[in-house]
Tab-separated table of N, CA, C and O in Angstrom:
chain	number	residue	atom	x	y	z
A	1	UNK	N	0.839	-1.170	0.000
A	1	UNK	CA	0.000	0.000	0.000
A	1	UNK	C	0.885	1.235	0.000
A	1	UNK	O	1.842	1.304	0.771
A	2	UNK	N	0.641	2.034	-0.695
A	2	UNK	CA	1.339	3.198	-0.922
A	2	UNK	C	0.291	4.450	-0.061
A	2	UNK	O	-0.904	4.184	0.064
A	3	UNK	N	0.694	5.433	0.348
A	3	UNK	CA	-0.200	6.462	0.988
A	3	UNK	C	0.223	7.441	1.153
A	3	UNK	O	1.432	7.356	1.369
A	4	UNK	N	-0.360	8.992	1.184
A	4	UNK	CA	0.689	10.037	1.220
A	4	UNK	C	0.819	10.712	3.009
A	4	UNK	O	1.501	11.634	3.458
A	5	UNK	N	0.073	9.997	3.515
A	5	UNK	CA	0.109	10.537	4.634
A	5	UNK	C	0.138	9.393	5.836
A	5	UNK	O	-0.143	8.229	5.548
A	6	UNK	N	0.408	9.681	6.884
A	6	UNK	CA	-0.465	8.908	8.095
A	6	UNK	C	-1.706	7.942	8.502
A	6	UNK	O	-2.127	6.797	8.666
A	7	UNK	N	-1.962	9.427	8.532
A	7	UNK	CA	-3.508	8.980	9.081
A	7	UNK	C	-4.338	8.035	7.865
A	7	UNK	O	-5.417	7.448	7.937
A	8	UNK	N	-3.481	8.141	6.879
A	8	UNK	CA	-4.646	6.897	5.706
A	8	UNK	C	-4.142	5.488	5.831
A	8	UNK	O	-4.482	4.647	4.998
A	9	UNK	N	-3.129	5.110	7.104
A	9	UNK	CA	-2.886	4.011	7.186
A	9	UNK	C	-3.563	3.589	8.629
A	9	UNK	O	-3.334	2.412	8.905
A	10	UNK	N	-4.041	4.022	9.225
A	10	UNK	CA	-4.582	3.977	10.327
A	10	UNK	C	-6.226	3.536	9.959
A	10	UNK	O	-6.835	2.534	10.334
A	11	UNK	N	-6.561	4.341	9.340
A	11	UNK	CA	-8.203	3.232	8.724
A	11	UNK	C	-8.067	1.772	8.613
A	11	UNK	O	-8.769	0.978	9.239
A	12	UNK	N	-7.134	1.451	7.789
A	12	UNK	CA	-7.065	0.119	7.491
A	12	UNK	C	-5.573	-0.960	7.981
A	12	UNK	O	-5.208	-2.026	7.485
A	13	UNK	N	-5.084	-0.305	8.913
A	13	UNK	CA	-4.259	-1.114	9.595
A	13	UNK	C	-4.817	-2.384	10.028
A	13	UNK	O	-4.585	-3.392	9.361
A	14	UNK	N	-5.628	-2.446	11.224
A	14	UNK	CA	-6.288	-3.440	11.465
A	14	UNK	C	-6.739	-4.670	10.721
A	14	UNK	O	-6.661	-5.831	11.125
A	15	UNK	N	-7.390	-4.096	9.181
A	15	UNK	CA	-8.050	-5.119	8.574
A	15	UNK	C	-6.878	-6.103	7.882
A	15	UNK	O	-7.005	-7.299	7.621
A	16	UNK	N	-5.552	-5.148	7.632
A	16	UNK	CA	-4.035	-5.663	7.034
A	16	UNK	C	-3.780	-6.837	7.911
A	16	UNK	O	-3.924	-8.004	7.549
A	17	UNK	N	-3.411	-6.466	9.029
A	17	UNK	CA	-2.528	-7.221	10.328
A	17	UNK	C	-4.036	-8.694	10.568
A	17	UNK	O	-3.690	-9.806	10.967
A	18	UNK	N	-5.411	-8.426	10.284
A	18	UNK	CA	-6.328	-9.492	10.205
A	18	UNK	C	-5.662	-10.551	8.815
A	18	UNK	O	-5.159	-11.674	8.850
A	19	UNK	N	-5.934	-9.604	7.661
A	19	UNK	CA	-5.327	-10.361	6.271
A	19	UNK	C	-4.534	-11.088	6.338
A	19	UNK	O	-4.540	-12.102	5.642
A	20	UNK	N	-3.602	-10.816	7.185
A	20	UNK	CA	-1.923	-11.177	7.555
A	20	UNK	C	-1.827	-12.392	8.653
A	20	UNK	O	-0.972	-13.278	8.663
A	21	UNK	N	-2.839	-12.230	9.514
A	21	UNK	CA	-3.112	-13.632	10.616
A	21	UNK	C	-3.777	-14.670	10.089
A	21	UNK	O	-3.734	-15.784	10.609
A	22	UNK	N	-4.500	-14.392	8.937
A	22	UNK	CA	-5.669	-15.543	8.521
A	22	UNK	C	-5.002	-16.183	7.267
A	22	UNK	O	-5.825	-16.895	6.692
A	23	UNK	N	-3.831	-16.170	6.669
A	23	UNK	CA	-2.808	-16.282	5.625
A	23	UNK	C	-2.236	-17.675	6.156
A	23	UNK	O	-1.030	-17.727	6.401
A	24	UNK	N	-2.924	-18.657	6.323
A	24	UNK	CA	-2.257	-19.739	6.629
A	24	UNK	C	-1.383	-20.561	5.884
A	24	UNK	O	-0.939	-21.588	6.396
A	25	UNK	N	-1.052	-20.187	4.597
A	25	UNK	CA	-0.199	-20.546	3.590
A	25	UNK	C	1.410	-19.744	3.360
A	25	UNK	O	2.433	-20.050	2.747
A	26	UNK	N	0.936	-18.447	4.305
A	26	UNK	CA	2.315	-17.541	3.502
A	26	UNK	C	2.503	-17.318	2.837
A	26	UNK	O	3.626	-17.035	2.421
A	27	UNK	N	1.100	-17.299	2.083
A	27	UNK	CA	1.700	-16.835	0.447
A	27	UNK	C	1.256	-15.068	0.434
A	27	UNK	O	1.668	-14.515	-0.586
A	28	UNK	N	0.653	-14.334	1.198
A	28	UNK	CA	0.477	-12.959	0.853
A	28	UNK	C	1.568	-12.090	1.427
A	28	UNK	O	2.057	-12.271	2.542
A	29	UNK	N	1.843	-11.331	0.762
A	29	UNK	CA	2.908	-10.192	1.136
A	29	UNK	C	2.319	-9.051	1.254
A	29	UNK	O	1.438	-8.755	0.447
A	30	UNK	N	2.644	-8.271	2.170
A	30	UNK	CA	1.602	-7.117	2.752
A	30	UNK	C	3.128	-6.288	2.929
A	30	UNK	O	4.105	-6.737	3.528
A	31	UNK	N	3.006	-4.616	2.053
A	31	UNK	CA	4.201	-3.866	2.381
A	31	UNK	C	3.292	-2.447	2.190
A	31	UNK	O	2.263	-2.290	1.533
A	32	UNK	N	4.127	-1.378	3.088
A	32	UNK	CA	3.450	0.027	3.489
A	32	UNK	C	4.506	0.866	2.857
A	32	UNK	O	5.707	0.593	2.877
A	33	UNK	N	3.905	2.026	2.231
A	33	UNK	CA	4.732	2.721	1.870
A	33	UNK	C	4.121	4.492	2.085
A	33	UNK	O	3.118	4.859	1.474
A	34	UNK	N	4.890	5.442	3.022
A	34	UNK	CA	4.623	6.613	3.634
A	34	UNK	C	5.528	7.693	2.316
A	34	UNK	O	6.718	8.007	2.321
A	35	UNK	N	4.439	8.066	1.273
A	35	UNK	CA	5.062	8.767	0.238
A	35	UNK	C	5.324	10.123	0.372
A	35	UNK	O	6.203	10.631	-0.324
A	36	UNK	N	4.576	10.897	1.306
A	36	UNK	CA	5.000	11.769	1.302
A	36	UNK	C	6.243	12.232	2.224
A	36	UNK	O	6.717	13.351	2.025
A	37	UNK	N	6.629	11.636	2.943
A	37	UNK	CA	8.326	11.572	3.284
A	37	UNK	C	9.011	10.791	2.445
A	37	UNK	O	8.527	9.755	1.992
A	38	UNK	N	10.245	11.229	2.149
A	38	UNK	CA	11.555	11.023	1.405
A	38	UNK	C	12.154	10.593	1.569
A	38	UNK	O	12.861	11.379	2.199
A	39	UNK	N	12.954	9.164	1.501
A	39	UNK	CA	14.124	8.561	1.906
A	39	UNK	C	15.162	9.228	1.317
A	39	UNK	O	15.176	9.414	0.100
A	40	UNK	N	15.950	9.575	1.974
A	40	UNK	CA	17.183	10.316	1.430
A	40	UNK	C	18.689	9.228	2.273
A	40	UNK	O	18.964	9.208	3.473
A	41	UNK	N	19.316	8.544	1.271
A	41	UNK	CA	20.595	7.647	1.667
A	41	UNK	C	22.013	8.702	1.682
A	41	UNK	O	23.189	8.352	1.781
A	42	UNK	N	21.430	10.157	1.542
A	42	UNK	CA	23.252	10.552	1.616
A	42	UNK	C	22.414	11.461	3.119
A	42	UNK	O	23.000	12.295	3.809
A	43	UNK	N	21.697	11.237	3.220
A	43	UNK	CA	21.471	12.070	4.839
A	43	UNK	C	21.618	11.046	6.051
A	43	UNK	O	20.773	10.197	6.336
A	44	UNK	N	22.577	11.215	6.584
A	44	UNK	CA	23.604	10.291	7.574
A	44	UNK	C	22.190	9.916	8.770
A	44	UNK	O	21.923	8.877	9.376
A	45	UNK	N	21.478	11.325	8.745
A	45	UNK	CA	20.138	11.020	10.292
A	45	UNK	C	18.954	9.881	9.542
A	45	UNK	O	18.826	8.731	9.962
A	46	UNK	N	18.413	10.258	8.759
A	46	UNK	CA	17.753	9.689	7.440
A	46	UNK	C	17.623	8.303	7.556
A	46	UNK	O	16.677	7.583	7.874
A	47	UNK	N	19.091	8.030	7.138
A	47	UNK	CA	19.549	6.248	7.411
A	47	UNK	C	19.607	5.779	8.315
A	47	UNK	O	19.227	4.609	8.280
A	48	UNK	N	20.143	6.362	9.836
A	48	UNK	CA	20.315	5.664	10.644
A	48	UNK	C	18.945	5.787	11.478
A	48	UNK	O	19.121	5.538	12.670
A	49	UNK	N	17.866	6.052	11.197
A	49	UNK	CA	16.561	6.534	11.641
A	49	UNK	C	15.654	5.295	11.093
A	49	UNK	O	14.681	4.724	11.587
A	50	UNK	N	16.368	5.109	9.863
A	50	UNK	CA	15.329	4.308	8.882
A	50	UNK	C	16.368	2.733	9.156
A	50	UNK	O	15.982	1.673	8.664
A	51	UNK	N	17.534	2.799	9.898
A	51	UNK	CA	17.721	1.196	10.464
A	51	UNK	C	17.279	1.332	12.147
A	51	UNK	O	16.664	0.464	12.767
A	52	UNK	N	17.644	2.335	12.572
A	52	UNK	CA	17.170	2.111	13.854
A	52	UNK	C	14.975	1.588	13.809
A	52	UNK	O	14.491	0.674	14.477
A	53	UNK	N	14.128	2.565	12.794
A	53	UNK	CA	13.240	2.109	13.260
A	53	UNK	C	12.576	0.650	12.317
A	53	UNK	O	11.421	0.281	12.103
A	54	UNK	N	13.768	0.157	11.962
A	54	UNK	CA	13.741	-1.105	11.499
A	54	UNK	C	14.161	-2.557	12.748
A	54	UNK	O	13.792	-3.725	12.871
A	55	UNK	N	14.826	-1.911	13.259
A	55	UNK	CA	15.592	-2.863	14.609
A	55	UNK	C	13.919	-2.652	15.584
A	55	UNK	O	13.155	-3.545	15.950
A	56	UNK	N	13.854	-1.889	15.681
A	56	UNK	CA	12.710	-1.675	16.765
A	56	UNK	C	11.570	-2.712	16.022
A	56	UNK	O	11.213	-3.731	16.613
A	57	UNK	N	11.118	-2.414	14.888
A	57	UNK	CA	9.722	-3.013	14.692
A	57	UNK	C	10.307	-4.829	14.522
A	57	UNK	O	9.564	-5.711	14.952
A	58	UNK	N	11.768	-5.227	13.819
A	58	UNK	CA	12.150	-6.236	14.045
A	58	UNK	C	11.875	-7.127	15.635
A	58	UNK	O	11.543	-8.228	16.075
A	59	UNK	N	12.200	-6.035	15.974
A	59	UNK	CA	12.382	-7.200	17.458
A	59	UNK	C	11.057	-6.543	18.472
A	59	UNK	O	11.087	-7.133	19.552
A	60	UNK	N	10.262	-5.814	18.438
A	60	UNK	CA	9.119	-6.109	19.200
A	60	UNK	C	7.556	-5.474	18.111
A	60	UNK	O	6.566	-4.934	18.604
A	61	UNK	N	7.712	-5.680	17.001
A	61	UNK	CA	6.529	-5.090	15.760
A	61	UNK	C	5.695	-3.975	16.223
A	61	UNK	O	4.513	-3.731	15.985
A	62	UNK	N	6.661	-3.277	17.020
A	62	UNK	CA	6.322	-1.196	17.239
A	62	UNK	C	6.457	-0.772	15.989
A	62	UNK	O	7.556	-0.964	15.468
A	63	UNK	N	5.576	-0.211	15.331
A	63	UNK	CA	5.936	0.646	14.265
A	63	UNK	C	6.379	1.995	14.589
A	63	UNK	O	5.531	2.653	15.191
A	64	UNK	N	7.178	2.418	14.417
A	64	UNK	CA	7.347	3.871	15.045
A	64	UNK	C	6.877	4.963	14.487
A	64	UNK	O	6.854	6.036	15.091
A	65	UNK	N	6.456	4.811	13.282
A	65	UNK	CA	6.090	5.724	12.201
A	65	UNK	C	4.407	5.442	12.529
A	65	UNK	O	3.506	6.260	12.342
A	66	UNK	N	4.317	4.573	12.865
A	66	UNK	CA	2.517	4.329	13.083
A	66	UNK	C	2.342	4.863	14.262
A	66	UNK	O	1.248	5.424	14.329
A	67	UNK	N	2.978	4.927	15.245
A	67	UNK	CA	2.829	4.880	16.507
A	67	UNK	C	2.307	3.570	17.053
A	67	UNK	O	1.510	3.789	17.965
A	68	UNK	N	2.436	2.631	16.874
A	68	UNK	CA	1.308	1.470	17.323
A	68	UNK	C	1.876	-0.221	16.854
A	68	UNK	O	2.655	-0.270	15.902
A	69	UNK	N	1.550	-1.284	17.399
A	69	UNK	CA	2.020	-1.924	17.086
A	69	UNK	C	1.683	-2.563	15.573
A	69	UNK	O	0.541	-2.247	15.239
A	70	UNK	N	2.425	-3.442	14.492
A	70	UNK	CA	1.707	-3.832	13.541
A	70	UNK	C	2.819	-4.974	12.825
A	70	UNK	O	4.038	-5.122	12.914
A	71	UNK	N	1.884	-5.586	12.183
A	71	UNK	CA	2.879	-6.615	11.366
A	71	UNK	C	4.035	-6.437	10.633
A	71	UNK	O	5.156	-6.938	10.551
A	72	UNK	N	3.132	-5.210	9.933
A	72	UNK	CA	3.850	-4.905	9.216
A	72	UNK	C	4.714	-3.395	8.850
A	72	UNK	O	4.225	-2.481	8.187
A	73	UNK	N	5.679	-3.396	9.272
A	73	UNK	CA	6.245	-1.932	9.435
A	73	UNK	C	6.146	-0.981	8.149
A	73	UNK	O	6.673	-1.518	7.175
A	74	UNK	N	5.647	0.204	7.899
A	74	UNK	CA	5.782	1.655	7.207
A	74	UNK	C	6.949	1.465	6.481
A	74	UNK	O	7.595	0.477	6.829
A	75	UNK	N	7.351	2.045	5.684
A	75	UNK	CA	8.389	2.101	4.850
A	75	UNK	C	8.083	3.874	4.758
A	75	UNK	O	7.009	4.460	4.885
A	76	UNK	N	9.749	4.552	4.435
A	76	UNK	CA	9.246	5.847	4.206
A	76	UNK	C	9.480	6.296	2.693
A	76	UNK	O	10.510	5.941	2.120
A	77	UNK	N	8.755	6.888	2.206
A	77	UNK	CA	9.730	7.017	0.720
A	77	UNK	C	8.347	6.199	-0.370
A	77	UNK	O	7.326	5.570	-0.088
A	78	UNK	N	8.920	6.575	-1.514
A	78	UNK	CA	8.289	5.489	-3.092
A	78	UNK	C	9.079	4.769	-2.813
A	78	UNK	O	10.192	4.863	-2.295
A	79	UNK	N	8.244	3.684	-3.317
A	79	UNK	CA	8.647	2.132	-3.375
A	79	UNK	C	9.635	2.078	-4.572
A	79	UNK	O	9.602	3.029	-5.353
A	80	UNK	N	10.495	1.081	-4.795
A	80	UNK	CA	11.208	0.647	-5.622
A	80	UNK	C	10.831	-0.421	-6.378
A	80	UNK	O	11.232	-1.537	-6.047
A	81	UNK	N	9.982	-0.256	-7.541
A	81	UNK	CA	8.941	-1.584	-8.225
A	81	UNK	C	9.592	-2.723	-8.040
A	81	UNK	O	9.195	-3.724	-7.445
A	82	UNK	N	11.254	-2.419	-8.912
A	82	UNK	CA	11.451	-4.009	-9.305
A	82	UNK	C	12.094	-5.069	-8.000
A	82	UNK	O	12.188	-6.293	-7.912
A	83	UNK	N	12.523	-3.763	-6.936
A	83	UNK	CA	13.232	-4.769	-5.601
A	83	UNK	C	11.869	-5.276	-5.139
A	83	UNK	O	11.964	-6.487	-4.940
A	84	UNK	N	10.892	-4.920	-4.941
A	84	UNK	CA	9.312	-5.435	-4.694
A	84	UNK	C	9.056	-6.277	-5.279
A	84	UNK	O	9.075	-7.384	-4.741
A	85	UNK	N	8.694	-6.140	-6.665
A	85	UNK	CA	8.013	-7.208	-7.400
A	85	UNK	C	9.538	-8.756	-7.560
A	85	UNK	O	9.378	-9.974	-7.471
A	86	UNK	N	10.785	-7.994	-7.799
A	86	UNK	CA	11.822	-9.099	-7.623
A	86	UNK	C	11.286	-9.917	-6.109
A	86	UNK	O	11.230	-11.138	-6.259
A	87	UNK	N	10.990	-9.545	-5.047
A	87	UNK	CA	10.861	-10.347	-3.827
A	87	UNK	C	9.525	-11.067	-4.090
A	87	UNK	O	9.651	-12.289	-4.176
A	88	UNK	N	8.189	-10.559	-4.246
A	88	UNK	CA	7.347	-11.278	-4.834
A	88	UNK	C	7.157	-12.445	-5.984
A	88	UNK	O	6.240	-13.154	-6.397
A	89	UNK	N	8.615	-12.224	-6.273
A	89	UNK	CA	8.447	-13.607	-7.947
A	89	UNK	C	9.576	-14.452	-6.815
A	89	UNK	O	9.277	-15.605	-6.503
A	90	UNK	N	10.715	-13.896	-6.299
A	90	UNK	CA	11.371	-15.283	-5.530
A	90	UNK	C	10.257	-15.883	-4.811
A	90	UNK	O	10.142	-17.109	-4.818
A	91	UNK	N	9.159	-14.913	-3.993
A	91	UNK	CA	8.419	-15.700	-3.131
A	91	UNK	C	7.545	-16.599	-3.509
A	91	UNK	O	6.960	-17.484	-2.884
A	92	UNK	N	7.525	-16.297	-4.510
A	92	UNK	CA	6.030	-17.263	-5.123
A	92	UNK	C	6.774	-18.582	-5.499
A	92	UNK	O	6.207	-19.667	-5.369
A	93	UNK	N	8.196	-18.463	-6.019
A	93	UNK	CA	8.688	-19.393	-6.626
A	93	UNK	C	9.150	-20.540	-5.129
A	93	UNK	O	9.228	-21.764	-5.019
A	94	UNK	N	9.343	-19.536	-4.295
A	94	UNK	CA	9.599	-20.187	-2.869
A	94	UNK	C	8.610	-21.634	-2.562
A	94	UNK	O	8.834	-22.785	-2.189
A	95	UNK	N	7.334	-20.777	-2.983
A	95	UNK	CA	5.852	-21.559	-2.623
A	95	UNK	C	5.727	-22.685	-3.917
A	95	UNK	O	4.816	-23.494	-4.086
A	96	UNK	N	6.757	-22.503	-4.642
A	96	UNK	CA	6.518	-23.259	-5.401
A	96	UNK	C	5.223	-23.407	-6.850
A	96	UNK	O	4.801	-24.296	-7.589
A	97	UNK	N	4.987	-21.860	-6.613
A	97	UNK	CA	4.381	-20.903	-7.677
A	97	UNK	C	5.069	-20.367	-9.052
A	97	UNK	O	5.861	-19.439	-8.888
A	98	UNK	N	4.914	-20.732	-10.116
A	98	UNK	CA	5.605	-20.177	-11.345
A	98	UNK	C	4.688	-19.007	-11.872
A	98	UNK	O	5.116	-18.336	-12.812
A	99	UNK	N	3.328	-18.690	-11.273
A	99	UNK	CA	2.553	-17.364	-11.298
A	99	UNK	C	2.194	-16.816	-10.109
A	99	UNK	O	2.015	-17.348	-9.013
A	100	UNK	N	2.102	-15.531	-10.510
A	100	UNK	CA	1.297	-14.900	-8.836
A	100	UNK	C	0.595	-13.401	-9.318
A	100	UNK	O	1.271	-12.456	-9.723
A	101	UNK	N	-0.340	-13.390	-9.237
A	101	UNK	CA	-0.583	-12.068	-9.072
A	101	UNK	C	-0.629	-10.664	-8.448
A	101	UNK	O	-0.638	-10.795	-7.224
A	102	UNK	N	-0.664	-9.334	-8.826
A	102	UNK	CA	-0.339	-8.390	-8.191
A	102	UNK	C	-2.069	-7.744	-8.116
A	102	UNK	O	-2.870	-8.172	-8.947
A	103	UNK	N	-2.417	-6.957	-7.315
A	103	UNK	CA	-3.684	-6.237	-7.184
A	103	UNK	C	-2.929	-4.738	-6.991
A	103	UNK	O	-2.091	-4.282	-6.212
A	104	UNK	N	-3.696	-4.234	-8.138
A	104	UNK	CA	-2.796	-2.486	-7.967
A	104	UNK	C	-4.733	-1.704	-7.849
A	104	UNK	O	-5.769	-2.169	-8.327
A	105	UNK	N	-4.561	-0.681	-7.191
A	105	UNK	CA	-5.709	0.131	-7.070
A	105	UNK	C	-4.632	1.372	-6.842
A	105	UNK	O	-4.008	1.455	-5.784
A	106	UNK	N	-4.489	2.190	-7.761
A	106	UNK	CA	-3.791	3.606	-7.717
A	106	UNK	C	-3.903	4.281	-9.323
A	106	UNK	O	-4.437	3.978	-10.391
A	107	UNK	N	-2.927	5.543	-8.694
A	107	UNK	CA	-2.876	6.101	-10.061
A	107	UNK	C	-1.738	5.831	-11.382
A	107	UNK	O	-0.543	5.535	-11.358
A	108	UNK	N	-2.629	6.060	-12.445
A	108	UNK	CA	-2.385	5.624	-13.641
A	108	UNK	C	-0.679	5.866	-14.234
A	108	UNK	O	-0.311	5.665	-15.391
A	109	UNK	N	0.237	6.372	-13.019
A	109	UNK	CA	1.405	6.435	-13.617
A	109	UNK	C	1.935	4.945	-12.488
A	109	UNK	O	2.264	3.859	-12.966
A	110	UNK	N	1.922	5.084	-11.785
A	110	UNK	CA	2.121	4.025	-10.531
A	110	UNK	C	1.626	2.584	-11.739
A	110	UNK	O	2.499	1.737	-11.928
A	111	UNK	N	0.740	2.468	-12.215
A	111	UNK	CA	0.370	1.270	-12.876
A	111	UNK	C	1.245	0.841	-14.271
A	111	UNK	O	1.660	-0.271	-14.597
A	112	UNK	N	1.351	1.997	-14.888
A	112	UNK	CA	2.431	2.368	-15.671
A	112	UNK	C	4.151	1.491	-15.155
A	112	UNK	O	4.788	0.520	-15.563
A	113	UNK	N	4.247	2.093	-14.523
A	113	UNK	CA	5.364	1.897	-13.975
A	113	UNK	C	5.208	0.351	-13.085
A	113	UNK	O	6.331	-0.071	-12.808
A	114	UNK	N	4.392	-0.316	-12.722
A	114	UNK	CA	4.327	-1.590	-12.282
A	114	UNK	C	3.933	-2.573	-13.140
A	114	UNK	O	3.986	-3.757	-12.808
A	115	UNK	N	3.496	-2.167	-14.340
A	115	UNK	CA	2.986	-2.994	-15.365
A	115	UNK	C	4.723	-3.140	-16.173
A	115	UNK	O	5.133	-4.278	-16.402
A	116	UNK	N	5.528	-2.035	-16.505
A	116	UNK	CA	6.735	-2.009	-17.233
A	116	UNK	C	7.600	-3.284	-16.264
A	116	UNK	O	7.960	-4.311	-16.840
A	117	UNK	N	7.802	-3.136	-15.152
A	117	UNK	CA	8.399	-3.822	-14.122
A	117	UNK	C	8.352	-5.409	-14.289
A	117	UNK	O	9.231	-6.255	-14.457
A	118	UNK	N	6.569	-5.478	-14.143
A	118	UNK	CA	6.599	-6.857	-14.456
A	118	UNK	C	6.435	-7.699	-15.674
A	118	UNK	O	6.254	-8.909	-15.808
A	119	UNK	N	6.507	-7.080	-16.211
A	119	UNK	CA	6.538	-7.295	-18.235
A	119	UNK	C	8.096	-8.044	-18.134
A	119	UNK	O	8.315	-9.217	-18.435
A	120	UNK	N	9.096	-7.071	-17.642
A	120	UNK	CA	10.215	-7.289	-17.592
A	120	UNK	C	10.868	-8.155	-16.577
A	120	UNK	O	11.942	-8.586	-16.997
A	121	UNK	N	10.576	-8.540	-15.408
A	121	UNK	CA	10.737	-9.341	-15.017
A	121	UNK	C	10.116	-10.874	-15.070
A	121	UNK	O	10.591	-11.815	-14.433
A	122	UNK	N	8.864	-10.962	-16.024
A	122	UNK	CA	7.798	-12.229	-16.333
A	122	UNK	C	8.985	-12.899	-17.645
A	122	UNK	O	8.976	-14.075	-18.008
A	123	UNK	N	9.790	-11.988	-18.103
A	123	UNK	CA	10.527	-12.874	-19.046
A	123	UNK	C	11.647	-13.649	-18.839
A	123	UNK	O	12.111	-14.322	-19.760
């Protein structure tokens, strides 16, 4: 899920972290993405902010960016299609899946850009 703010992950946190308990196969991948902050890798606070609140939600699933606990931790920044969809095709292949599908509900450049991704990685 991509979102530009906060508070639009807070509606549907709950029903995620449900999605995510009732997954008795392991086959769904559930990832958050907080777009309107910026990951920036040459800003020294930036990075060590974005491993520190990675250690935290690792070892007790505090989101710090949520305030609250959750499965699945916030990411800050746009997503990176193909390191995404690359983890989604090892995983499926994990499961022993040679297909998997993606569900996109956004805007028409975002689809753009996830449709190019997996064109190119389906070959």
């Amino acid at each position: 899920w991509t979102v530009p703010d906060r508070a639009s992950f807070l509606w549907f946190h709950q029903l995620m972290d449900d999605i995510f308990e009732s997954d008795q196969q392991n086959v769904i991948q559930i990832r958050h993405f907080l777009t309107s902050l910026k990951e920036d890798d040459r800003d020294i606070g930036a990075v060590l902010l974005h491993h520190a609140t990675r250690a935290k939600h690792h070892k007790t699933n505090f989101d710090i960016v949520l305030g609250q606990y959750s499965h699945h931790q916030v990411e800050v920044g746009r997503p990176n299609w193909e390191d995404e969809l690359e983890s989604v095709k090892i995983g499926a292949k994990e499961l022993g899946c040679n297909d998997c599908g993606i569900f996109l509900c956004g805007p028409e450049k975002m689809a753009d850009a996830i449709g190019e991704v997996s064109f190119d990685l389906s070959m």
